[in-house]
Every structure is written in structure tokens, then in C-alpha cells.
Amino acid sequence: MSNLLFAGRNISATHIAFGATRVMATCATLGEAAGTAAALCVSEGLTPRELALKQPESVRRTLLRQDASVIGVADDDPGNLALGAVATASSHLSGIAAEPTAAEPGERYPLGSDLALLLPADPAVESVGLLVHGGGAPAELTVELWDTGRPENGVPLGHLMTTGVTVPPGGPHWVTARFGHRPPAAHNVVVIVRAHPGAALVLVPRRTDGVLALRRRAEGDAAVDHDIPEEEGQAVLEWQARGLRRHTFCFRLSPDTHAFRPEQAVGGFQRPYGGPRMWSSDALPGPGRDGTGSGGSVSGEDGTWLRLDWEQEQELSELRVVFDDDVDEYLNNLHRHRTPFEVMPELVRAYRIQMPGPDGTWHTLVSETDNRRRHRVHRLAGPVHTRALRLVVDATHGAPRAHVSAFKAYGGAH
């Protein structure tokens, strides 16, 4: 067929896969792909079959430029000049941990079923500290390290190693599970603490960047599908994050992580894939981190920034920024679900994009004070010539750090 594009639910799938392909978000992504391909056919004078055979990369690159949800495909568009830049930043998040505070002491979360944490192993997971309540006698906990099978997964699929920790009575006590895991390439891992009567982890009401808290479903829980034959059972049905989102079991990861370095914002990925795939600053100074929309403000002229530098001068006409809007947030209007906030706290609220002048002073090209969108496109009034760009984050919608998934720059007509 030379003139046919598919979009919607017309896909052959098992009933498990159909549970994902039938939903509106997936159908919308398919519709975006088909609509983008149709637009390219018109602009290039090609049939859908000719486009697929002669320019398949143009559909993929256009979708990624639009921030389409194309999981696991890296941006290699030669038009994105940021891919050839060196990225630096005022700071980046390096230590990943969730610890109780006086304001948030946390709650006891019984180990009645297996509990787990999804963590980035970038570059390693030497050890993980856990805050544990013991019972009336010393407890021997089994702690395991698993991989996720594929980079897009968020559940344990492949067993890597098992260790044990001794928890004294009472508590809570910090105990350390040692793994010495140094993978050849960065990936996500899942630390599983096996169920133990009388023991409990500590849960704090705080989202931790790059981390998911999970609980293994137990007999009697809702949504356990007993009709699925054993050979078709999937780990995604065994583990749940519902009820644990924006909460974290107390932990300390060693060593420091590379998962939030500035180069992540020009790494070609715009969504989590084998890691968080974004730049995160260190903590922003200033108030407003309670997720209510008041925002965290940055003091000082330079503030918190992400910078791109090129060896040669570039001609730029369009700038794009993809901010983090927490793609794991549970949003389902069928269940009359509402978040406690009107705007995702992780979104950057106020920012500036600047270029240096001949005297080294930074000049503002773009300024936004009330951003509410994940993907921002800024077409400049005219082309500019520069060897550097800087994105300055002045405020978020409540999150304590600045998050940027992608910082892009294009020349010519886009």
C-alpha cells in the first residue's frame, strides 16, 4: 500500500500488551506519529511508502524535536547543534539519599511484603544504607540487587546478587547492604528488601530524584490478576508504586552518582531510559519548595545555570528547552484523580536564555516568568551568532532543584 498510515488500536497484541496499546495516551502518541508523517509527506511530495523507504529518519527526528514520547530513541538530528556542544553547569546533584528530618521524621512501613527502591547505577552501586526498625530480637534481612531487563523498565527482572544485613532490636537503625556493583554501562537497578515479620522500613513524604519506591503485591491486594497463566505472568503486575509516589524509603546510595551531570541535557534522551536522563542542579537557595506553586527563587545575578559552549561560532535561530514534569506522576481523569498541586512542582517556572557579548557580559535573548509547560520553543527575531548559550533558572513551581531534560539549539529555518 503506497498511501496508508495506521493510528489507533488496530494492532495485534496479547491481552497484556493491549492493556497499554488501547489507552488514550498511547493512541495519541500513534496519532502524533501518523500526523507528523502525513505532514512530511505533503512538504516533501512523497507518499507514506516513499517516506518510509527514502527518509525514515526524518519522521523519527521530527518527532523527537517535537518532544514526542519515543522511548529509548536518542536524538541524532544534525540540525540540533547542542549535540556538538560541551555542557557545563553551576552545580549538579551528586549525592542521592532520603533521610528523615525534624519536619519529616517519616513513618514506620512494615515489611509485611517485599519492598524495593529503583536507583540509578551510574557509575556504580557499591552499597545502599537503609533505615530499619527491628523487632524484639535481632533481625536478619535479605537484600537483593536486580536489573530491570530493558532500560525502559522500572521493575526487577534479572537477579544480580544477594546479601544480608543484621538489624538490632528496636530502632530505627541505619544498616548497610554492600553490593560492589560496577556495570560496564550506566543502568537502573532495583534493591529489594525481602519481607520480614516485625521489621519495618521508614517512609518519608518526599520525592527523590531518579528514585522510585515499590511494593510487591500480596495475596488479597486489588488489581492482582489471577486469570493470567503462570507462564505469562509479568513483573509489572507484581510490583506497584501506587500509594508510594512522592514518597521514598529512607536510604543512602554510595558512591555519588553521575546521573544528573550537565551533559545529560545534551545526551539525546528526553525521558527516563536506563536512568533519569536529565540535568539536576544542587539545591536552590530561597523559599517555596512545598509544591504549592510559590516556587524556589535563586539569589544572585548568576543564579543556577546550564551552559553550552562550541569551539566554533554558531548561527542560531531557534532554541528549545524540555523541562522535567515528572512523567511518573499518576494522572488519570477516569478515576476523578487530582494532584494536590495545579502545576507540577518539578517544572521550571522562571528562566532566562542568554548569550555572551563581546565584553563577556551575558545578554538575555529569552525571559519567562510564569512557565507552565514542559516543552518550550523560542524562535528568535533574527539569527544570532555565538559560541555559547546559558539557561539561567530563576524559580521552579516548588521543587528544591532545577531540572532540565534537554537544551537544544537550531540554525536556519525550523
Short mmCIF file of C-alpha atoms in Angstrom, two decimals:
data_model
loop_
_atom_site.label_atom_id
_atom_site.label_comp_id
_atom_site.label_asym_id
_atom_site.label_seq_id
_atom_site.Cartn_x
_atom_site.Cartn_y
_atom_site.Cartn_z
CA MET A 1 0.00 0.00 0.00
CA SER A 2 1.55 3.30 -1.06
CA ASN A 3 -0.83 5.76 0.62
CA LEU A 4 -1.76 4.33 4.03
CA LEU A 5 -0.90 5.32 7.61
CA PHE A 6 -2.10 3.49 10.73
CA ALA A 7 -3.06 5.11 14.01
CA GLY A 8 -5.18 3.93 16.90
CA ARG A 9 -5.90 0.49 18.32
CA ASN A 10 -5.57 -1.55 15.12
CA ILE A 11 -2.62 -3.54 16.47
CA SER A 12 -2.34 -7.27 17.06
CA ALA A 13 -1.42 -7.80 20.71
CA THR A 14 -1.82 -10.14 23.66
CA HIS A 15 -4.34 -9.06 26.27
CA ILE A 16 -1.46 -7.88 28.49
CA ALA A 17 0.06 -5.68 25.77
CA PHE A 18 -3.40 -4.48 24.74
CA GLY A 19 -3.79 -3.04 28.22
CA ALA A 20 -1.21 -0.43 27.17
CA THR A 21 -1.93 -0.01 23.45
CA ARG A 22 -5.66 0.62 23.92
CA VAL A 23 -5.34 3.63 26.21
CA MET A 24 -5.72 7.22 25.04
CA ALA A 25 -2.15 8.31 25.81
CA THR A 26 -0.71 5.57 23.60
CA CYS A 27 -3.28 6.20 20.87
CA ALA A 28 -2.41 9.90 20.99
CA THR A 29 1.28 9.08 20.51
CA LEU A 30 0.44 6.91 17.49
CA GLY A 31 -1.74 9.72 16.16
CA GLU A 32 1.09 12.22 16.54
CA ALA A 33 3.42 9.92 14.62
CA ALA A 34 0.91 9.40 11.80
CA GLY A 35 0.06 13.10 11.64
CA THR A 36 3.73 14.07 11.59
CA ALA A 37 4.41 11.56 8.80
CA ALA A 38 1.45 12.92 6.81
CA ALA A 39 2.75 16.48 7.16
CA LEU A 40 6.20 15.38 5.99
CA CYS A 41 4.63 13.60 3.00
CA VAL A 42 2.96 16.86 1.97
CA SER A 43 6.06 19.02 2.50
CA GLU A 44 8.40 16.58 0.73
CA GLY A 45 5.98 15.50 -2.01
CA LEU A 46 6.21 11.82 -1.04
CA THR A 47 3.73 9.02 -0.44
CA PRO A 48 3.81 7.33 3.00
CA ARG A 49 5.56 4.32 1.42
CA GLU A 50 8.18 6.54 -0.23
CA LEU A 51 8.74 8.40 3.04
CA ALA A 52 9.29 5.11 4.88
CA LEU A 53 11.78 3.89 2.28
CA LYS A 54 13.62 7.10 1.42
CA GLN A 55 13.55 9.26 4.59
CA PRO A 56 12.63 7.13 7.61
CA GLU A 57 14.93 9.16 9.85
CA SER A 58 13.02 12.39 9.12
CA VAL A 59 9.90 11.11 10.93
CA ARG A 60 11.91 9.99 13.96
CA ARG A 61 13.92 13.19 14.16
CA THR A 62 10.86 15.40 13.76
CA LEU A 63 9.02 13.52 16.50
CA LEU A 64 11.95 13.88 18.87
CA ARG A 65 12.24 17.58 18.05
CA GLN A 66 8.57 17.92 19.00
CA ASP A 67 9.24 16.09 22.31
CA ALA A 68 7.11 13.13 21.27
CA SER A 69 7.15 10.14 23.61
CA VAL A 70 9.50 7.91 21.61
CA ILE A 71 11.06 5.83 24.36
CA GLY A 72 14.65 4.67 24.00
CA VAL A 73 15.44 6.53 20.77
CA ALA A 74 18.21 9.09 21.05
CA ASP A 75 18.17 12.39 19.18
CA ASP A 76 20.80 12.33 16.42
CA ASP A 77 19.41 15.25 14.42
CA PRO A 78 22.35 17.09 12.82
CA GLY A 79 20.19 20.21 12.98
CA ASN A 80 20.35 20.16 16.78
CA LEU A 81 23.63 21.99 17.25
CA ALA A 82 23.57 21.40 21.01
CA LEU A 83 24.58 17.78 20.41
CA GLY A 84 28.02 19.08 19.42
CA ALA A 85 28.38 21.45 22.36
CA VAL A 86 30.12 20.97 25.69
CA ALA A 87 27.66 21.25 28.57
CA THR A 88 28.62 22.67 31.97
CA ALA A 89 26.56 23.90 34.91
CA SER A 90 26.73 25.94 38.07
CA SER A 91 26.18 22.71 40.03
CA HIS A 92 24.70 19.24 39.71
CA LEU A 93 23.10 16.76 42.06
CA SER A 94 25.64 14.11 43.02
CA GLY A 95 24.51 12.61 46.32
CA ILE A 96 21.28 10.59 46.26
CA ALA A 97 19.66 9.89 49.62
CA ALA A 98 16.40 10.22 51.55
CA GLU A 99 16.81 10.82 55.26
CA PRO A 100 14.35 11.81 57.99
CA THR A 101 14.32 15.39 59.25
CA ALA A 102 12.75 17.12 62.21
CA ALA A 103 9.96 18.35 59.94
CA GLU A 104 9.60 14.98 58.17
CA PRO A 105 10.57 12.21 60.59
CA GLY A 106 8.92 9.59 58.41
CA GLU A 107 6.60 6.74 59.26
CA ARG A 108 7.13 3.08 60.02
CA TYR A 109 6.34 0.96 56.93
CA PRO A 110 6.10 -2.75 57.86
CA LEU A 111 7.97 -5.35 55.83
CA GLY A 112 4.80 -7.40 55.50
CA SER A 113 5.64 -7.82 51.82
CA ASP A 114 8.77 -7.26 49.76
CA LEU A 115 9.72 -3.57 49.39
CA ALA A 116 12.07 -2.08 46.83
CA LEU A 117 13.83 1.03 45.51
CA LEU A 118 14.65 1.75 41.86
CA LEU A 119 18.04 3.52 41.74
CA PRO A 120 20.48 4.66 39.03
CA ALA A 121 23.71 2.66 38.91
CA ASP A 122 25.82 5.41 37.37
CA PRO A 123 28.64 4.66 37.68
CA ALA A 124 28.16 2.10 40.46
CA VAL A 125 26.18 0.84 43.43
CA GLU A 126 28.83 -0.02 45.97
CA SER A 127 26.43 -0.01 48.92
CA VAL A 128 22.97 1.11 49.98
CA GLY A 129 22.21 2.23 53.52
CA LEU A 130 18.70 1.52 54.82
CA LEU A 131 16.89 2.89 57.87
CA VAL A 132 15.18 -0.09 59.50
CA HIS A 133 13.09 -0.77 62.60
CA GLY A 134 13.96 -4.09 64.20
CA GLY A 135 11.61 -6.24 66.19
CA GLY A 136 12.03 -7.54 69.71
CA ALA A 137 15.13 -9.50 68.70
CA PRO A 138 17.91 -9.03 66.12
CA ALA A 139 16.57 -9.50 62.59
CA GLU A 140 18.44 -10.92 59.60
CA LEU A 141 17.17 -9.19 56.48
CA THR A 142 17.72 -10.45 52.94
CA VAL A 143 18.57 -7.66 50.50
CA GLU A 144 18.90 -8.32 46.77
CA LEU A 145 20.10 -6.37 43.73
CA TRP A 146 18.26 -6.82 40.43
CA ASP A 147 18.44 -5.24 37.00
CA THR A 148 15.38 -4.11 35.04
CA GLY A 149 15.97 -6.21 31.92
CA ARG A 150 15.39 -3.37 29.49
CA PRO A 151 16.30 0.30 30.05
CA GLU A 152 12.66 1.40 29.81
CA ASN A 153 11.52 -0.92 32.60
CA GLY A 154 11.02 0.07 36.23
CA VAL A 155 10.63 -3.35 37.86
CA PRO A 156 13.12 -6.10 38.83
CA LEU A 157 13.69 -8.71 36.12
CA GLY A 158 17.23 -10.09 36.39
CA HIS A 159 18.79 -11.17 39.69
CA LEU A 160 22.32 -9.83 40.19
CA MET A 161 23.28 -10.65 43.77
CA THR A 162 22.02 -11.28 47.31
CA THR A 163 23.40 -10.09 50.63
CA GLY A 164 22.22 -9.98 54.21
CA VAL A 165 22.13 -7.35 56.94
CA THR A 166 21.61 -7.65 60.69
CA VAL A 167 19.17 -5.23 62.30
CA PRO A 168 19.39 -4.73 66.08
CA PRO A 169 16.16 -4.74 68.10
CA GLY A 170 14.15 -1.53 68.27
CA GLY A 171 15.39 1.42 66.29
CA PRO A 172 15.26 2.71 63.70
CA HIS A 173 18.87 1.80 62.81
CA TRP A 174 20.96 2.52 59.73
CA VAL A 175 22.24 -0.73 58.22
CA THR A 176 24.36 -1.14 55.09
CA ALA A 177 23.86 -3.62 52.25
CA ARG A 178 27.11 -3.98 50.29
CA PHE A 179 27.00 -4.93 46.61
CA GLY A 180 30.14 -3.65 44.84
CA HIS A 181 28.17 -3.41 41.59
CA ARG A 182 30.09 -1.61 38.82
CA PRO A 183 28.32 -2.15 35.48
CA PRO A 184 30.09 -1.57 32.13
CA ALA A 185 27.38 0.98 31.26
CA ALA A 186 25.01 3.01 33.41
CA HIS A 187 21.62 1.43 34.06
CA ASN A 188 18.84 1.29 36.63
CA VAL A 189 18.86 -1.31 39.39
CA VAL A 190 16.25 -2.39 41.92
CA VAL A 191 17.20 -3.01 45.56
CA ILE A 192 14.71 -5.47 47.08
CA VAL A 193 14.29 -5.89 50.84
CA ARG A 194 12.55 -9.21 51.39
CA ALA A 195 9.55 -9.38 53.73
CA HIS A 196 10.36 -9.98 57.40
CA PRO A 197 7.74 -10.13 60.18
CA GLY A 198 8.26 -7.46 62.82
CA ALA A 199 10.72 -5.38 60.78
CA ALA A 200 9.87 -2.13 59.02
CA LEU A 201 11.46 0.47 56.76
CA VAL A 202 10.99 4.22 57.24
CA LEU A 203 8.94 6.07 54.61
CA VAL A 204 9.32 9.84 54.17
CA PRO A 205 6.82 12.01 52.23
CA ARG A 206 9.37 13.26 49.76
CA ARG A 207 10.08 12.68 46.08
CA THR A 208 13.71 11.74 45.47
CA ASP A 209 15.10 12.48 42.00
CA GLY A 210 15.78 9.37 39.94
CA VAL A 211 14.27 7.03 42.56
CA LEU A 212 11.02 5.06 42.76
CA ALA A 213 9.65 3.27 45.81
CA LEU A 214 7.93 -0.04 45.06
CA ARG A 215 5.91 -2.61 46.96
CA ARG A 216 5.36 -6.18 45.89
CA ARG A 217 1.70 -7.03 45.66
CA ALA A 218 0.43 -9.58 48.12
CA GLU A 219 -2.47 -12.00 48.02
CA GLY A 220 -5.67 -10.10 48.56
CA ASP A 221 -4.41 -6.82 47.08
CA ALA A 222 -6.55 -5.18 44.46
CA ALA A 223 -5.51 -5.49 40.80
CA VAL A 224 -3.72 -8.83 41.16
CA ASP A 225 -4.80 -10.68 38.01
CA HIS A 226 -5.38 -14.32 38.93
CA ASP A 227 -6.53 -15.11 35.37
CA ILE A 228 -3.06 -14.73 33.85
CA PRO A 229 -1.40 -18.13 33.34
CA GLU A 230 1.84 -18.55 35.24
CA GLU A 231 3.96 -18.64 32.09
CA GLU A 232 2.51 -15.25 31.04
CA GLY A 233 2.96 -13.58 34.42
CA GLN A 234 4.87 -10.32 34.25
CA ALA A 235 6.86 -8.49 36.90
CA VAL A 236 5.00 -5.29 36.07
CA LEU A 237 1.90 -6.93 37.55
CA GLU A 238 3.75 -7.99 40.72
CA TRP A 239 5.08 -4.58 41.76
CA GLN A 240 3.20 -1.37 42.39
CA ALA A 241 4.10 2.25 43.05
CA ARG A 242 0.57 3.43 43.74
CA GLY A 243 0.37 4.87 47.22
CA LEU A 244 4.15 5.37 47.27
CA ARG A 245 4.52 8.09 44.63
CA ARG A 246 6.19 11.22 46.01
CA HIS A 247 7.35 9.09 48.94
CA THR A 248 10.68 7.33 49.45
CA PHE A 249 12.00 4.67 51.80
CA CYS A 250 14.93 6.16 53.72
CA PHE A 251 18.22 5.20 52.08
CA ARG A 252 21.76 6.35 51.30
CA LEU A 253 23.42 5.47 47.98
CA SER A 254 27.18 5.11 47.66
CA PRO A 255 29.11 6.30 45.69
CA ASP A 256 27.97 9.67 44.35
CA THR A 257 26.08 9.47 41.07
CA HIS A 258 26.81 10.82 37.59
CA ALA A 259 23.15 10.51 36.57
CA PHE A 260 22.43 14.25 36.82
CA ARG A 261 25.54 15.76 35.28
CA PRO A 262 25.00 18.65 32.80
CA GLU A 263 25.89 16.50 29.77
CA GLN A 264 22.66 14.58 30.37
CA ALA A 265 20.77 17.58 28.94
CA VAL A 266 22.53 17.14 25.57
CA GLY A 267 22.66 13.33 25.65
CA GLY A 268 19.82 12.88 23.16
CA PHE A 269 17.22 11.46 25.57
CA GLN A 270 14.27 13.44 26.92
CA ARG A 271 12.61 10.85 29.16
CA PRO A 272 13.86 8.29 31.68
CA TYR A 273 15.66 5.42 29.94
CA GLY A 274 18.12 3.37 31.95
CA GLY A 275 18.40 6.38 34.27
CA PRO A 276 16.69 9.73 34.85
CA ARG A 277 18.27 11.30 31.73
CA MET A 278 18.27 14.91 32.87
CA TRP A 279 20.40 17.58 34.45
CA SER A 280 19.53 18.41 38.04
CA SER A 281 21.12 21.26 39.89
CA ASP A 282 22.06 21.07 43.53
CA ALA A 283 19.55 22.57 45.97
CA LEU A 284 18.25 26.00 45.02
CA PRO A 285 18.55 28.72 47.66
CA GLY A 286 15.35 30.50 48.62
CA PRO A 287 11.83 29.62 49.80
CA GLY A 288 8.91 27.93 48.13
CA ARG A 289 9.69 24.22 47.88
CA ASP A 290 6.44 22.83 49.20
CA GLY A 291 4.91 22.12 45.80
CA THR A 292 2.21 24.76 46.19
CA GLY A 293 3.39 26.80 43.23
CA SER A 294 5.18 29.52 45.15
CA GLY A 295 8.43 28.40 43.59
CA GLY A 296 12.03 28.28 44.72
CA SER A 297 13.86 31.51 43.95
CA VAL A 298 17.54 31.90 43.22
CA SER A 299 19.53 34.75 44.70
CA GLY A 300 22.45 36.41 42.99
CA GLU A 301 22.98 37.60 39.42
CA ASP A 302 24.29 34.34 38.01
CA GLY A 303 21.97 32.03 39.94
CA THR A 304 21.67 28.43 38.77
CA TRP A 305 22.61 27.84 35.16
CA LEU A 306 23.21 25.27 32.41
CA ARG A 307 25.67 26.33 29.73
CA LEU A 308 26.54 25.21 26.17
CA ASP A 309 29.91 26.02 24.56
CA TRP A 310 31.06 25.41 20.98
CA GLU A 311 34.58 25.51 19.55
CA GLN A 312 33.35 27.47 16.53
CA GLU A 313 30.81 30.28 16.30
CA GLN A 314 27.27 29.07 15.56
CA GLU A 315 24.37 30.80 13.81
CA LEU A 316 21.21 30.15 15.84
CA SER A 317 17.58 30.94 15.02
CA GLU A 318 15.60 28.68 17.37
CA LEU A 319 16.09 27.50 20.94
CA ARG A 320 14.19 24.68 22.64
CA VAL A 321 14.08 23.58 26.26
CA VAL A 322 12.48 20.39 27.63
CA PHE A 323 11.83 20.66 31.35
CA ASP A 324 11.05 17.85 33.79
CA ASP A 325 7.33 17.50 34.56
CA ASP A 326 7.66 14.20 36.47
CA VAL A 327 6.47 11.72 33.84
CA ASP A 328 5.83 9.17 36.62
CA GLU A 329 3.10 11.28 38.23
CA TYR A 330 -0.20 9.40 38.41
CA LEU A 331 -2.72 11.26 36.24
CA ASN A 332 -6.00 9.51 35.45
CA ASN A 333 -9.17 11.51 34.88
CA LEU A 334 -11.25 8.31 34.72
CA HIS A 335 -10.72 7.88 38.47
CA ARG A 336 -11.52 11.53 39.27
CA HIS A 337 -7.95 11.81 40.48
CA ARG A 338 -6.48 15.20 41.30
CA THR A 339 -2.97 16.08 42.33
CA PRO A 340 -2.52 18.38 45.36
CA PHE A 341 -0.93 20.95 43.01
CA GLU A 342 -2.15 22.72 39.87
CA VAL A 343 1.30 22.71 38.22
CA MET A 344 3.96 20.01 38.53
CA PRO A 345 6.38 21.24 41.23
CA GLU A 346 9.35 19.98 39.18
CA LEU A 347 8.61 22.33 36.28
CA VAL A 348 10.84 25.37 36.00
CA ARG A 349 8.68 28.48 36.44
CA ALA A 350 11.06 31.35 35.62
CA TYR A 351 14.14 31.25 33.41
CA ARG A 352 16.31 33.22 31.02
CA ILE A 353 18.34 32.17 27.97
CA GLN A 354 21.43 34.29 27.43
CA MET A 355 24.44 34.70 25.13
CA PRO A 356 27.72 36.48 25.90
CA GLY A 357 28.55 39.84 24.34
CA PRO A 358 32.00 40.93 23.11
CA ASP A 359 32.85 42.17 26.60
CA GLY A 360 31.84 38.88 28.24
CA THR A 361 28.59 40.29 29.67
CA TRP A 362 25.62 37.96 29.33
CA HIS A 363 22.74 39.37 27.25
CA THR A 364 19.22 37.95 27.61
CA LEU A 365 17.60 36.54 24.47
CA VAL A 366 14.57 34.96 26.15
CA SER A 367 12.92 35.63 29.51
CA GLU A 368 9.97 33.73 31.02
CA THR A 369 8.46 34.33 34.45
CA ASP A 370 5.39 32.05 34.58
CA ASN A 371 6.16 28.93 32.58
CA ARG A 372 3.68 26.07 32.94
CA ARG A 373 4.84 23.86 30.07
CA ARG A 374 7.30 21.02 29.67
CA HIS A 375 8.42 21.86 26.12
CA ARG A 376 9.23 25.46 25.20
CA VAL A 377 10.09 26.63 21.69
CA HIS A 378 11.69 30.07 21.26
CA ARG A 379 12.08 31.32 17.68
CA LEU A 380 14.42 34.29 17.71
CA ALA A 381 13.53 37.52 15.93
CA GLY A 382 16.63 37.12 13.81
CA PRO A 383 19.67 34.84 13.65
CA VAL A 384 22.33 35.33 16.32
CA HIS A 385 25.99 34.33 16.17
CA THR A 386 27.60 32.96 19.30
CA ARG A 387 29.94 30.37 20.74
CA ALA A 388 27.98 29.98 23.98
CA LEU A 389 24.48 29.88 25.44
CA ARG A 390 23.33 29.89 29.03
CA LEU A 391 19.99 28.82 30.53
CA VAL A 392 19.53 30.54 33.90
CA VAL A 393 16.86 29.07 36.19
CA ASP A 394 15.31 31.67 38.48
CA ALA A 395 12.48 29.64 40.04
CA THR A 396 10.60 26.34 39.97
CA HIS A 397 6.98 25.63 40.84
CA GLY A 398 8.07 24.30 44.22
CA ALA A 399 10.76 21.68 43.66
CA PRO A 400 14.06 22.26 45.51
CA ARG A 401 16.19 21.76 42.37
CA ALA A 402 16.24 22.85 38.72
CA HIS A 403 15.60 20.01 36.26
CA VAL A 404 16.27 20.18 32.51
CA SER A 405 15.78 17.15 30.26
CA ALA A 406 17.06 18.79 27.06
CA PHE A 407 18.56 22.11 25.95
CA LYS A 408 18.57 22.44 22.14
CA ALA A 409 19.72 24.97 19.57
CA TYR A 410 18.98 25.12 15.85
CA GLY A 411 20.15 27.25 12.96
CA GLY A 412 18.34 28.05 9.70
CA ALA A 413 14.58 27.53 9.25
CA HIS A 414 12.96 25.12 11.74
#
